[in-house]
XYZ file of C-alpha atoms in Angstrom:
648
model
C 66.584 -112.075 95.097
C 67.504 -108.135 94.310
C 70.044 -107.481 96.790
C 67.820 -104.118 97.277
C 65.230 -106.631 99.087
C 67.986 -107.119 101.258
C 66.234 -105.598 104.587
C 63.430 -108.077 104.378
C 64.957 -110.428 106.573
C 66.224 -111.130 110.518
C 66.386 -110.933 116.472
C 63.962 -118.867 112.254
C 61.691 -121.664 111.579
C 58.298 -121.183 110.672
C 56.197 -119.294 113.420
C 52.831 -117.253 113.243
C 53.664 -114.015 113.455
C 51.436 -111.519 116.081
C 49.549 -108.803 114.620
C 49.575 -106.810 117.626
C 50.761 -106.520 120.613
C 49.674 -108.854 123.595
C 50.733 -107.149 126.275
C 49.042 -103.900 125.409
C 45.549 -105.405 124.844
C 46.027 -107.163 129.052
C 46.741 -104.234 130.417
C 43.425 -103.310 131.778
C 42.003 -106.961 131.801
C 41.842 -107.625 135.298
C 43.725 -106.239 138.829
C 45.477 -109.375 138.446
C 47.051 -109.257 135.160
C 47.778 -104.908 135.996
C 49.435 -105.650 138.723
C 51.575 -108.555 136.631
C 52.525 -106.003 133.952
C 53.572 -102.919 137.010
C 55.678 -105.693 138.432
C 57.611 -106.437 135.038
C 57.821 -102.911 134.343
C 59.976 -102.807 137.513
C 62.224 -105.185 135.813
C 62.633 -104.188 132.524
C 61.535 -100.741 132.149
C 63.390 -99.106 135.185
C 66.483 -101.536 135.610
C 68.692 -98.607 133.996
C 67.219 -95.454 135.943
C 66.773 -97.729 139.354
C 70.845 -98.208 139.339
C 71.250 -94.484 139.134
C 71.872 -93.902 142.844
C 74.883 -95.996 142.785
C 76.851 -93.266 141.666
C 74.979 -89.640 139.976
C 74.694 -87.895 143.814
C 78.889 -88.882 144.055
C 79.635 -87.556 140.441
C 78.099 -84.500 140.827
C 80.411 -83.750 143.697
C 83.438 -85.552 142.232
C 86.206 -83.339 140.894
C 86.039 -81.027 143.305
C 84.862 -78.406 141.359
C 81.454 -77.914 143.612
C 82.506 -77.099 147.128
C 80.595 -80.092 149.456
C 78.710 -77.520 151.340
C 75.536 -77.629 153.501
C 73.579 -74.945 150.612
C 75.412 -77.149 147.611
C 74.094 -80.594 148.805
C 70.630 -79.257 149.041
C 70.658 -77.302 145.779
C 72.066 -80.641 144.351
C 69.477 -82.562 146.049
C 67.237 -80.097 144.587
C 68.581 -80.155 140.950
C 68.106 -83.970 141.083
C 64.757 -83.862 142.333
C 63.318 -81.354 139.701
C 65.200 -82.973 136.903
C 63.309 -86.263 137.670
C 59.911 -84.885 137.582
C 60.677 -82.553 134.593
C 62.274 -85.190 132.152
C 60.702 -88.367 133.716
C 57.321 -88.011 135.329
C 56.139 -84.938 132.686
C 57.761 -85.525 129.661
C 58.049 -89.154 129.208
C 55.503 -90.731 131.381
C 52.814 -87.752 130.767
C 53.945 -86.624 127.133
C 55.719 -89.078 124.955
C 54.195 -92.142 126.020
C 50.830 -90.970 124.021
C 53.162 -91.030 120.784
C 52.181 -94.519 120.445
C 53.255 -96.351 117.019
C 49.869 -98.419 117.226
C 50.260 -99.340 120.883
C 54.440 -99.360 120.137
C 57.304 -96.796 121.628
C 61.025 -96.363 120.945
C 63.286 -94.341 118.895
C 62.665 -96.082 115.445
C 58.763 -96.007 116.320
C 59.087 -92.308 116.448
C 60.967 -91.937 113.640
C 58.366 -93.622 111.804
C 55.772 -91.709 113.109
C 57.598 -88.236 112.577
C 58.297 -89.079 109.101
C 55.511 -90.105 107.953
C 53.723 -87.065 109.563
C 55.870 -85.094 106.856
C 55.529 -87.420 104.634
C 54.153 -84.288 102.339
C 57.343 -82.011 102.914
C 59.970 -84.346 101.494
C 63.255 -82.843 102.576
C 61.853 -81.983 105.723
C 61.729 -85.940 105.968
C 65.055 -86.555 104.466
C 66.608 -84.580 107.406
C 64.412 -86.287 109.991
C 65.177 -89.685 108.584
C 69.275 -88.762 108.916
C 68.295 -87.275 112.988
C 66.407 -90.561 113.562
C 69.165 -92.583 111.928
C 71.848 -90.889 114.035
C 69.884 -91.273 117.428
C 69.403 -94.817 116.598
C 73.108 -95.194 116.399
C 74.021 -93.301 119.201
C 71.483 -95.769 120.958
C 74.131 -98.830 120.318
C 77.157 -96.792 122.187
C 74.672 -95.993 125.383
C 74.227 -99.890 124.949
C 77.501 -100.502 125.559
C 77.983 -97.830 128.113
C 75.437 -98.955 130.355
C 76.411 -102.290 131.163
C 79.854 -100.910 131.724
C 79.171 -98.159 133.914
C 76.198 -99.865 136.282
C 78.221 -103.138 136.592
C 81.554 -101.077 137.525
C 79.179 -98.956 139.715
C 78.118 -102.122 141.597
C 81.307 -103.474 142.091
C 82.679 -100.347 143.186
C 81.538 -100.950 146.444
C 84.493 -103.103 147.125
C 87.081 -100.086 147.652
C 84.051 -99.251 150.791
C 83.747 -102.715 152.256
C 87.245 -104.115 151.541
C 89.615 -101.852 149.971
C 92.469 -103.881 150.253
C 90.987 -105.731 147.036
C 90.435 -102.752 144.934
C 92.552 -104.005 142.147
C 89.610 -107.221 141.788
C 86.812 -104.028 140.748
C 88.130 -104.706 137.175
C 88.302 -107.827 136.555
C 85.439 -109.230 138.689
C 83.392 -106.659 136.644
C 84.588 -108.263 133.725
C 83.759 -111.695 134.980
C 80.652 -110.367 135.711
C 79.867 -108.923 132.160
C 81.173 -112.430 130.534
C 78.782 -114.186 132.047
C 75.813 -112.270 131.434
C 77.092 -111.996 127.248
C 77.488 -115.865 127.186
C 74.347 -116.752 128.993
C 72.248 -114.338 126.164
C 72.057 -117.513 123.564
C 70.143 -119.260 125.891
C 67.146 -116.603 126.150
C 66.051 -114.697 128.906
C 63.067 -115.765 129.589
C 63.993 -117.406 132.461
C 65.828 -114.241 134.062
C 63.497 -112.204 132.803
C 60.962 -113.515 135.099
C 63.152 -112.729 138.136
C 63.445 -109.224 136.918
C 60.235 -107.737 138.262
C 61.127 -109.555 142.253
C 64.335 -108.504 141.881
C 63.752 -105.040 140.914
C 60.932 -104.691 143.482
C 63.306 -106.232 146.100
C 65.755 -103.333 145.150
C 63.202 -100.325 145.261
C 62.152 -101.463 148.669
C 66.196 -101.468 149.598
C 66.463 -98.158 148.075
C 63.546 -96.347 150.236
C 64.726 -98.531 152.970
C 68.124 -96.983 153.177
C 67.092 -93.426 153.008
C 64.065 -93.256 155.831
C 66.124 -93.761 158.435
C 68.932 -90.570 157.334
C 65.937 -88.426 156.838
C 64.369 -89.082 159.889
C 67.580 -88.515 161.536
C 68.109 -84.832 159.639
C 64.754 -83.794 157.763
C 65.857 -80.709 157.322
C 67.076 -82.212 153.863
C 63.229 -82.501 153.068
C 63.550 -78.698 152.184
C 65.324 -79.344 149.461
C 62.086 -79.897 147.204
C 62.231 -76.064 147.357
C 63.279 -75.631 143.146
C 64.601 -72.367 144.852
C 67.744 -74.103 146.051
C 68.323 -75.892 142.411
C 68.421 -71.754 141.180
C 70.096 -70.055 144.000
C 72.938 -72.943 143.503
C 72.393 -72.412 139.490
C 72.592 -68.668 140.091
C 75.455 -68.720 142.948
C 77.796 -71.144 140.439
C 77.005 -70.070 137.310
C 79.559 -71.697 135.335
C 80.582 -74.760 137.888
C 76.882 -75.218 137.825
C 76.390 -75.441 134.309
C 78.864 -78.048 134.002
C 77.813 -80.131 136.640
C 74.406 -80.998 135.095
C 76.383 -83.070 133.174
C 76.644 -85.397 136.283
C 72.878 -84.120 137.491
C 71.538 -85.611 134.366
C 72.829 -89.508 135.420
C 69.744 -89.254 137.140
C 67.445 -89.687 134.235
C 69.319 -92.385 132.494
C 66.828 -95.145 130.746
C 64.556 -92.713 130.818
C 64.251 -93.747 127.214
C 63.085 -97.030 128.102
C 59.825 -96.093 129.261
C 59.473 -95.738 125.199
C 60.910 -98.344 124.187
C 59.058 -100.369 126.253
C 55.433 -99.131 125.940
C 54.510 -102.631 123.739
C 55.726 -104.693 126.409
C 53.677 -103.794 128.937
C 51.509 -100.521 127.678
C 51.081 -96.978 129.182
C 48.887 -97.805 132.558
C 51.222 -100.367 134.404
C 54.509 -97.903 133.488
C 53.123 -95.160 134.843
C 51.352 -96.811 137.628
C 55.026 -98.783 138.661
C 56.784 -94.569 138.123
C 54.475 -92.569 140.699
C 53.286 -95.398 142.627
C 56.687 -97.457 143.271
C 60.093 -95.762 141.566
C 59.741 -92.334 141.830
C 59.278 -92.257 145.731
C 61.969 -94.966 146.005
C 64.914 -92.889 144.288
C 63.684 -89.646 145.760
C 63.537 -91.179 149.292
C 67.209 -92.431 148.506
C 68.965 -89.719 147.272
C 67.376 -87.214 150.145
C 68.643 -90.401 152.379
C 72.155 -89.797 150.974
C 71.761 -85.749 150.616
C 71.148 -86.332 154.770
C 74.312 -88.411 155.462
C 76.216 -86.060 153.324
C 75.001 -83.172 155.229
C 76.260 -84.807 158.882
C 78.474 -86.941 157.118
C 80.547 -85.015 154.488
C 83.699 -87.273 154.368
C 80.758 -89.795 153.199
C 81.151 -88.218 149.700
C 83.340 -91.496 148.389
C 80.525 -93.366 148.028
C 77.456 -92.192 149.696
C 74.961 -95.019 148.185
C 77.241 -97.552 150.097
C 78.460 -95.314 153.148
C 74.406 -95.433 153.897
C 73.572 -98.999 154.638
C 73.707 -99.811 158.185
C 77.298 -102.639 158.660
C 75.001 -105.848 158.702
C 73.351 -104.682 155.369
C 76.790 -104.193 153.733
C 77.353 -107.660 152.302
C 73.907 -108.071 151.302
C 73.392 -104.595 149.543
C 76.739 -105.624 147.620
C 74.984 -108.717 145.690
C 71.768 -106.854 145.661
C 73.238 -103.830 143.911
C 75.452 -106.806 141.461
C 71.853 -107.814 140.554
C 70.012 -104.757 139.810
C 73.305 -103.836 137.605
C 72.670 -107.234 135.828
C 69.094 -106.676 135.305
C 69.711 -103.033 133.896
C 72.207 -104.475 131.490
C 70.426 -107.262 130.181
C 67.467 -104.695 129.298
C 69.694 -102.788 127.191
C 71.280 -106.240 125.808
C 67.965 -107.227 124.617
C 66.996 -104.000 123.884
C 69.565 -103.717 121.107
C 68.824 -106.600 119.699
C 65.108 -105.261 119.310
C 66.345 -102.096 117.882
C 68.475 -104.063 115.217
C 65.567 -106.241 114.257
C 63.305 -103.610 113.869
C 66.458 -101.655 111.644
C 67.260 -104.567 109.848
C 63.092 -104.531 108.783
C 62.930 -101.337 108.031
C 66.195 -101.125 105.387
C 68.633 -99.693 107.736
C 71.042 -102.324 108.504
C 71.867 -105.170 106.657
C 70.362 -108.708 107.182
C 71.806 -110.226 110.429
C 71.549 -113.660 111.689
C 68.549 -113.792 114.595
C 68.029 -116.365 116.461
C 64.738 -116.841 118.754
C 65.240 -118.413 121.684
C 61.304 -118.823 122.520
C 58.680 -120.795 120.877
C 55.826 -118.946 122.524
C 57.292 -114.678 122.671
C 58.602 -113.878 119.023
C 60.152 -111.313 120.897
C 62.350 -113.105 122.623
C 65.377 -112.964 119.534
C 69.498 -113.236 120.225
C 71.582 -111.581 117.810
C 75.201 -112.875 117.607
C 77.209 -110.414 115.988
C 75.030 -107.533 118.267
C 76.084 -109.425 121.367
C 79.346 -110.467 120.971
C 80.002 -106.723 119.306
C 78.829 -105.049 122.197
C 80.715 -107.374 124.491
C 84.227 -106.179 122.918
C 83.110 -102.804 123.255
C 81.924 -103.162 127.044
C 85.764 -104.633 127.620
C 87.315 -101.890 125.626
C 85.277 -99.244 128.048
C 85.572 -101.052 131.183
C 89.441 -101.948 130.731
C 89.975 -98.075 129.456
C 88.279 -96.149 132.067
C 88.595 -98.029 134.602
C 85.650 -96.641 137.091
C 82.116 -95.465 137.076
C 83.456 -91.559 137.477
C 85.665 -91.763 134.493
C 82.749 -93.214 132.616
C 79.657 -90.795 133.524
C 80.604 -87.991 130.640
C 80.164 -91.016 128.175
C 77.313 -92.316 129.926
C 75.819 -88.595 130.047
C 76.296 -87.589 126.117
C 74.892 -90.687 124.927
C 71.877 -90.152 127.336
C 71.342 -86.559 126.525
C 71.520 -87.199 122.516
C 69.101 -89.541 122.773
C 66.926 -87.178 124.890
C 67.111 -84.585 122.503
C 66.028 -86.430 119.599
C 63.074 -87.407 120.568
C 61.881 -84.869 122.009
C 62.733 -82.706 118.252
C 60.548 -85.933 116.908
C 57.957 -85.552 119.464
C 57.582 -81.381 118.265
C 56.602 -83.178 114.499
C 54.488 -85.617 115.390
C 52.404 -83.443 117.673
C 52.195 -81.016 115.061
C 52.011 -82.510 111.633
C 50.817 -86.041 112.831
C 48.383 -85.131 115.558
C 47.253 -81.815 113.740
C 47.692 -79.610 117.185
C 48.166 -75.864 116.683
C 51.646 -74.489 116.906
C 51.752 -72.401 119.525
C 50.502 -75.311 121.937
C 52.925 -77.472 120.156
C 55.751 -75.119 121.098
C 54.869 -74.517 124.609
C 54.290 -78.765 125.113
C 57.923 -79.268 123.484
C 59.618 -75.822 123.870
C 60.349 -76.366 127.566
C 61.512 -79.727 127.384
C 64.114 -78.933 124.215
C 65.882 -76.240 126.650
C 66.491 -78.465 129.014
C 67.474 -80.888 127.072
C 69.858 -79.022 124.761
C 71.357 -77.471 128.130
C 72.140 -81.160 129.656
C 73.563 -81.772 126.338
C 75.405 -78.934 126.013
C 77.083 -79.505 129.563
C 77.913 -82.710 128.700
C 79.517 -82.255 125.250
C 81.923 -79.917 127.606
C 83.008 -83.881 128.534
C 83.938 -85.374 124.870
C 87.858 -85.003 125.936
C 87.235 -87.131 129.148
C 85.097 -89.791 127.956
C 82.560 -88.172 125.767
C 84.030 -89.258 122.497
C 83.336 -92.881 123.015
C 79.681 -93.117 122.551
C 80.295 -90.543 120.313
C 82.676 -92.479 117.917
C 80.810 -95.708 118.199
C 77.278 -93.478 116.987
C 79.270 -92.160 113.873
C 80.700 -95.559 113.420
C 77.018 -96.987 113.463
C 75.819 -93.767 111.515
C 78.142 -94.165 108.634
C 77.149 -98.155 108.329
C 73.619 -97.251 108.639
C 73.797 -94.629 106.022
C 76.022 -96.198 103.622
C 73.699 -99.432 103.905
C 70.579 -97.269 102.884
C 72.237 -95.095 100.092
C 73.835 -98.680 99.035
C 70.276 -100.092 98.042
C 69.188 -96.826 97.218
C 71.740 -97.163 94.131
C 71.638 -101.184 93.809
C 67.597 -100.557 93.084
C 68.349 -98.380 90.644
C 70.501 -99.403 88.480
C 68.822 -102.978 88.956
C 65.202 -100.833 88.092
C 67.400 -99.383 84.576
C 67.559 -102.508 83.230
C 64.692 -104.077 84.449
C 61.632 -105.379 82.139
C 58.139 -104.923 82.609
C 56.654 -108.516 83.782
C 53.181 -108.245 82.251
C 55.124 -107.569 78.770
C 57.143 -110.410 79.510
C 55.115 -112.539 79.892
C 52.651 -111.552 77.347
C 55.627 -112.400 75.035
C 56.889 -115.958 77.177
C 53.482 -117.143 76.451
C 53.393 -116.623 72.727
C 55.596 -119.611 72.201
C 55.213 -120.901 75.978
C 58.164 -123.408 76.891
C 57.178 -126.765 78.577
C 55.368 -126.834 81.951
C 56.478 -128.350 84.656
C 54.492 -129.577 87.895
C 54.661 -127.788 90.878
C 55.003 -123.966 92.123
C 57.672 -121.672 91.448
C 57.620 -118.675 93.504
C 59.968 -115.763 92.629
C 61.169 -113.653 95.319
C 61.500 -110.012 93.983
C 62.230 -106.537 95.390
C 59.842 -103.929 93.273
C 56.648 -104.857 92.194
C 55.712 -105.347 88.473
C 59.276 -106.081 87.636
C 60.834 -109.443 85.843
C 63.004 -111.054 88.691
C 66.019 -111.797 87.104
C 65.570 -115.395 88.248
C 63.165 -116.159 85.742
C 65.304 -115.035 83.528
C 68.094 -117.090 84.571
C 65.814 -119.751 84.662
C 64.175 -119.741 81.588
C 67.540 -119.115 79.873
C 69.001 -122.111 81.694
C 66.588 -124.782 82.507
C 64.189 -123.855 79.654
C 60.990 -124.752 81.949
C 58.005 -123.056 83.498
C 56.443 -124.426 86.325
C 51.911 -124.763 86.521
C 52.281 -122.637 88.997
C 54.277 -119.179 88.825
C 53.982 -116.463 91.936
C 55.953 -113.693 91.812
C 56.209 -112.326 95.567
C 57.229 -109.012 96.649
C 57.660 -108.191 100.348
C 57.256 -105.068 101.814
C 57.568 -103.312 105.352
C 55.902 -100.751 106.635
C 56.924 -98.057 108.882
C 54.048 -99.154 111.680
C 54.828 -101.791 114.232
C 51.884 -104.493 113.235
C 50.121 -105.715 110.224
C 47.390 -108.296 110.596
C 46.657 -111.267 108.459
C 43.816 -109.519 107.139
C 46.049 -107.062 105.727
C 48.991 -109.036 105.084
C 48.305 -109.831 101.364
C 47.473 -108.642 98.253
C 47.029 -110.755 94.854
C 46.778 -109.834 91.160
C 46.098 -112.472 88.396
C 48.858 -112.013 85.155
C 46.902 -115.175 83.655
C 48.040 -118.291 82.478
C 48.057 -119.655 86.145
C 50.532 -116.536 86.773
C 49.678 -113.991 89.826
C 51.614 -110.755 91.752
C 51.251 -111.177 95.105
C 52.367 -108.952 97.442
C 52.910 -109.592 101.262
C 52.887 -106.844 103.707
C 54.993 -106.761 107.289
C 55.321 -103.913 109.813
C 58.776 -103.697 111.396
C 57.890 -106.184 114.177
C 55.498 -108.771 112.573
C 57.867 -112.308 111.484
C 58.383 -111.838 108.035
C 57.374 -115.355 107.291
C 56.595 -116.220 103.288
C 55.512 -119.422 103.365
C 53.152 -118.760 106.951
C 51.638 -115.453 104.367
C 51.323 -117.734 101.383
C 49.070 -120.014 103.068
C 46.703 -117.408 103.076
C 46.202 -117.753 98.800
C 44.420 -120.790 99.627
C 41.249 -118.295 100.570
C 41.931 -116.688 97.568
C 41.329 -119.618 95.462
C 45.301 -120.318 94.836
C 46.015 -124.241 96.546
C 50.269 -124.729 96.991
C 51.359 -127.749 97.639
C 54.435 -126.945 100.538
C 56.387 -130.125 99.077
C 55.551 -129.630 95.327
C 56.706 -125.547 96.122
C 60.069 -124.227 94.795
C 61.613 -120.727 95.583
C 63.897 -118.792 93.550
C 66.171 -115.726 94.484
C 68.393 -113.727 92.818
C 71.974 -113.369 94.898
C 73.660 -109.964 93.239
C 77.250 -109.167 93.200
C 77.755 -105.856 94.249
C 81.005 -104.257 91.655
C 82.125 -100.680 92.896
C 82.579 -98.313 90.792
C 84.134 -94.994 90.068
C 81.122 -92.855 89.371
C 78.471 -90.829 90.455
C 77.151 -92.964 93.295
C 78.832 -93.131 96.593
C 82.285 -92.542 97.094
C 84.388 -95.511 96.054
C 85.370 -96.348 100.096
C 81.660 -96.132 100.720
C 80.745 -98.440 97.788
C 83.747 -101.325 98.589
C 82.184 -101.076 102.501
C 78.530 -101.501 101.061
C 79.887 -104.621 98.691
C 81.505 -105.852 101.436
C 78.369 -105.794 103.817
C 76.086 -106.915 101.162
C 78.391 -109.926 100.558
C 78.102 -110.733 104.232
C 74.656 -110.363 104.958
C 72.808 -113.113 105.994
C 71.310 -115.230 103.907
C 67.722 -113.812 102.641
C 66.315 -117.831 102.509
C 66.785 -117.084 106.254
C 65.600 -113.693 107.059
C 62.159 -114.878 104.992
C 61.921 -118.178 106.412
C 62.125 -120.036 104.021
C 62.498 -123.875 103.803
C 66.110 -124.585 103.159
C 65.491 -127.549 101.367
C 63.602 -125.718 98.726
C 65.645 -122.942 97.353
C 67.194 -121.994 94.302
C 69.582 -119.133 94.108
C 70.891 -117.585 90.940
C 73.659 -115.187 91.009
C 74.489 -112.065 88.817
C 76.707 -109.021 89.161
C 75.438 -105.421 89.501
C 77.790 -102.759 89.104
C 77.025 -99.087 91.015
């Protein structure tokens, strides 16, 4: 199989793939089923942006640098406040959640959707494709820094409950963060159904703990006033500007209301923000605001320094929890996001692994978790503390944040055919804000920003080098190529002998003589009764159904093109999309059916292509990708791989 076809496989056995998904269809089934989905969203949506007040009110203060005044804690309180209904409740949960990629959200559903809006402008599309690409990568270092910095958040509240035992915050975190890492083989299906109680057990501890300090000073209720947030912007200036850096922790995971619209759809995520979360953190951080303002000394760790002294040991494993369910929904996010990369050409083929018979989206990744997991040491062991690691935790955030709302501007415009002006104001507003969080934070890439930072470019380059990589590997393959009609026009002049059974030729581009024939033909001599030559594709939408999923052209002579079609979630499963010839008049026998792919040696070369470090780490990543037999599903026991060396 071209080594170009390389992305067509992946988070195996044979399983149906879905052509949509379920969740979205059940969201407005019954009261029953809503109030299911609100509950999960709890869990999995909001596990990142519900851990929040374990440390952004402290960071904002920490340093020094803003003076822990009565006006500064409610122009903080007030910065906070307005930044969550800005970024969160209007421009995710109003705006970007109608950017559905056919009921599906996230970065690389986005992408899709922007670039294909442009699909007309061409280099406009290049340069999206290279944002996208570079927002997806800078997605895999916020993966590793959230884990790290909500975990070591958690477990901070040892130095306020016993801080004799301070030097345990480290490695108890790590403890921690093993286990959750070595448990991820198993699935998550279990924990995952403890997410939403847990979550919802959290939320109600979160507006539990901050009643009772504003009833006891709510005079910090005034800080809703956006006239504090600008009198403190105005009176600071400077100081101010850089600590929105710290202000913006309060929005973190706000891309997973995105990335999560196909779990559970728009209705029970923004039901579960404005009916459940948003209150709960507001309610909470005016609760801390309040003991700061009686209580400034509390300033150490005001999310602890709240809880009444018999809720202490409690809110310590509930707060260990919620840390545990906001990691694991970046864990398994990143292994979504390197499926759906893998499927869509942008990383090389990776071993997945499902770890649920029923939900195909239940997939562990080994080399994505284990990856991540040295990465998570490295920042833990290196910084050391959740304060340390907020400027990394911020720039990845903000990056993220920034990108899609520059994709949002071109799908609104090109895809959704609005008129620019309206498209300016909808988008205009949210860019400036987020360009000025990011700005702030880049102001941090000397203490801690250039982690995220390093690990995006490191992703960036693979990703880049991986898609230029097949970019050249098709071509040259597509120079020497020969037309298959011609060829076999020609075979079948002097046809060699027949043999029973189906051959079925895996081959990148359409049309084309897989070199596998060739090698066969050469080799064995032989042509099987049967002879399919099957080209998969995937397309930048989420879903393809069956009725879609195939296309078939007879070459004669019991010879046909068929062509199978995926979106960059469906299973790409060739043998579960070739039992669909049988309504097309085409019967395959599974045990009388052979496969044959071509395996191609990647050479580097001194030339025009990449440059020659680029092309040795593309030959090296080709020659460890996993196997295609794999990615496609194929049945092991029925392959036939024939190799060749391509130089680029």
């Amino acid at each position: 199989m071209p080594a170009d076809n390389s992305h067509l496989s992946t988070r195996c056995g044979p399983r149906r793939p879905r052509a949509h998904p379920v969740s979205s269809q059940t969201a407005d089934r019954s009261p029953a089923a809503l109030a299911g989905l609100t509950i999960g969203a709890l869990g999995v949506v909001y596990g990142d942006i519900g851990t929040s007040p374990l440390y952004a009110l402290k960071e904002v203060f920490h340093g020094g640098h803003v003076p822990l005044t009565h006006d500064n804690i409610l122009g903080v309180l007030s910065l906070l406040f307005w930044t969550m209904t800005i970024v969160v409740s209007f421009k995710y949960v109003l705006l970007i959640l109608r950017a559905d990629n056919n009921g599906e959200g996230g970065l690389i559903a986005m992408l899709a959707l922007a670039t294909t809006a442009v699909k007309e402008k061409p280099t406009l599309r290049r340069g999206l494709m290279l944002v996208g690409l570079f927002g997806t990568a800078i997605f895999f270092g916020d993966a590793v820094i959230t884990p790290a910095m909500t975990v070591l958040g958690a477990v901070e509240g040892i130095d306020v409950y016993a801080p004799q035992y301070h030097d345990a915050i480290v490695p108890l975190t790590l403890l921690v963060l093993a286990g959750l890492f070595a448990v991820q083989r198993f699935g998550t299906s279990g924990v995952g159904k403890a997410f939403g109680p847990v979550m919802l057990v959290w939320f109600t501890a979160l507006a539990a703990l901050g009643v009772p300090q504003i009833l006891t000073n709510p005079h910090v209720l005034t800080a809703v006033n956006p006239l504090y947030a600008l009198r403190f912007c105005l009176d600071y200036g400077w100081v101010a500007f850089v600590a929105l850096g710290a202000v913006v922790l309060v929005v973190t995971g706000g891309e997973a209301l995105y990335a999560d619209l196909g779990h559970f759809g728009k209705k029970p995520i923004r039901i579960a923000w404005y009916g459940f979360v948003a209150p709960a953190l507001v309610l909470n951080y005016f609760g801390q605001g309040a003991l700061l303002l009686q209580r400034p000394e509390a300033i150490k760790n005001p999310f602890y320094l709240i809880a009444p002294t018999w809720a202490e040991l409690p809110l310590f494993g509930l707060a260990t929890l919620a840390a545990i369910v906001a990691s694991q929904a970046l864990i398994t996010a990143a292994f979504s996001v390197t499926k759906q990369a893998v499927q869509l050409g942008i990383l090389p083929r990776m071993r997945i692994l499902h770890t649920s018979v029923r939900d195909t989206g239940q997939i562990y990744v080994p080399f994505i978790n284990w990856g991540l997991f040295a990465f998570v040491v490295v920042a833990v062991v290196f910084f050391g503390s959740s304060s340390k690691l907020a400027g990394a935790y911020g720039v990845a955030v903000t990056i993220d944040m920034t990108i899609t709302t520059v994709m949002t501007f071109f799908v609104i415009r090109y895809g959704w055919g609005y008129p620019l002006a309206l498209c300016v104001a909808a988008t205009g507003a949210f860019f400036v804000i987020d360009a000025t969080f990011l700005a702030s934070n880049l102001l941090k890439i000397g203490h801690g920003g250039w982690f995220p930072l390093l690990i995006g470019i490191g992703m960036f380059t693979l990703m880049l080098t991986w898609k230029q990589g097949r970019r050249l590997l098709s071509d040259k393959l597509r120079e020497d190529a020969i037309d298959l009609k011609s060829f076999l026009e020609a075979v079948f002049i002097n046809p060699p002998t027949r043999v029973s059974g189906t051959a079925v030729f895996l081959s990148a581009e359409q049309g084309v003589t897989p070199n596998a024939l060739l090698h066969n033909l050469k080799h064995n001599k032989v042509l099987h009764e049967q002879n399919l030559f099957v080209s998969v594709k995937h397309h930048e939408v989420p879903w393809i159904g069956f009725d879609k999923r195939i296309d078939v052209e007879s070459l004669g002579n019991a010879c046909w093109q068929v062509t199978l079609h995926f979106g960059f979630k469906n299973e790409p499963d060739v043998p579960e999309a070739l039992k669909l010839l049988e309504q097309r008049g085409v019967h395959l026998d599974e045990m009388e059916t052979s496969y044959f792919l071509s395996r191609d040696i990647v050479i580097p070369t001194i030339g025009s292509g990449m440059a020659l470090w680029r092309e040795k780490l593309f030959a090296s990543m080709h020659r460890n990708a996993a196997a295609a037999a794999d990615f496609l599903h194929l049945p092991t026991n029925r392959i036939v791989e024939l190799g060749s060396k391509v130089e680029i």
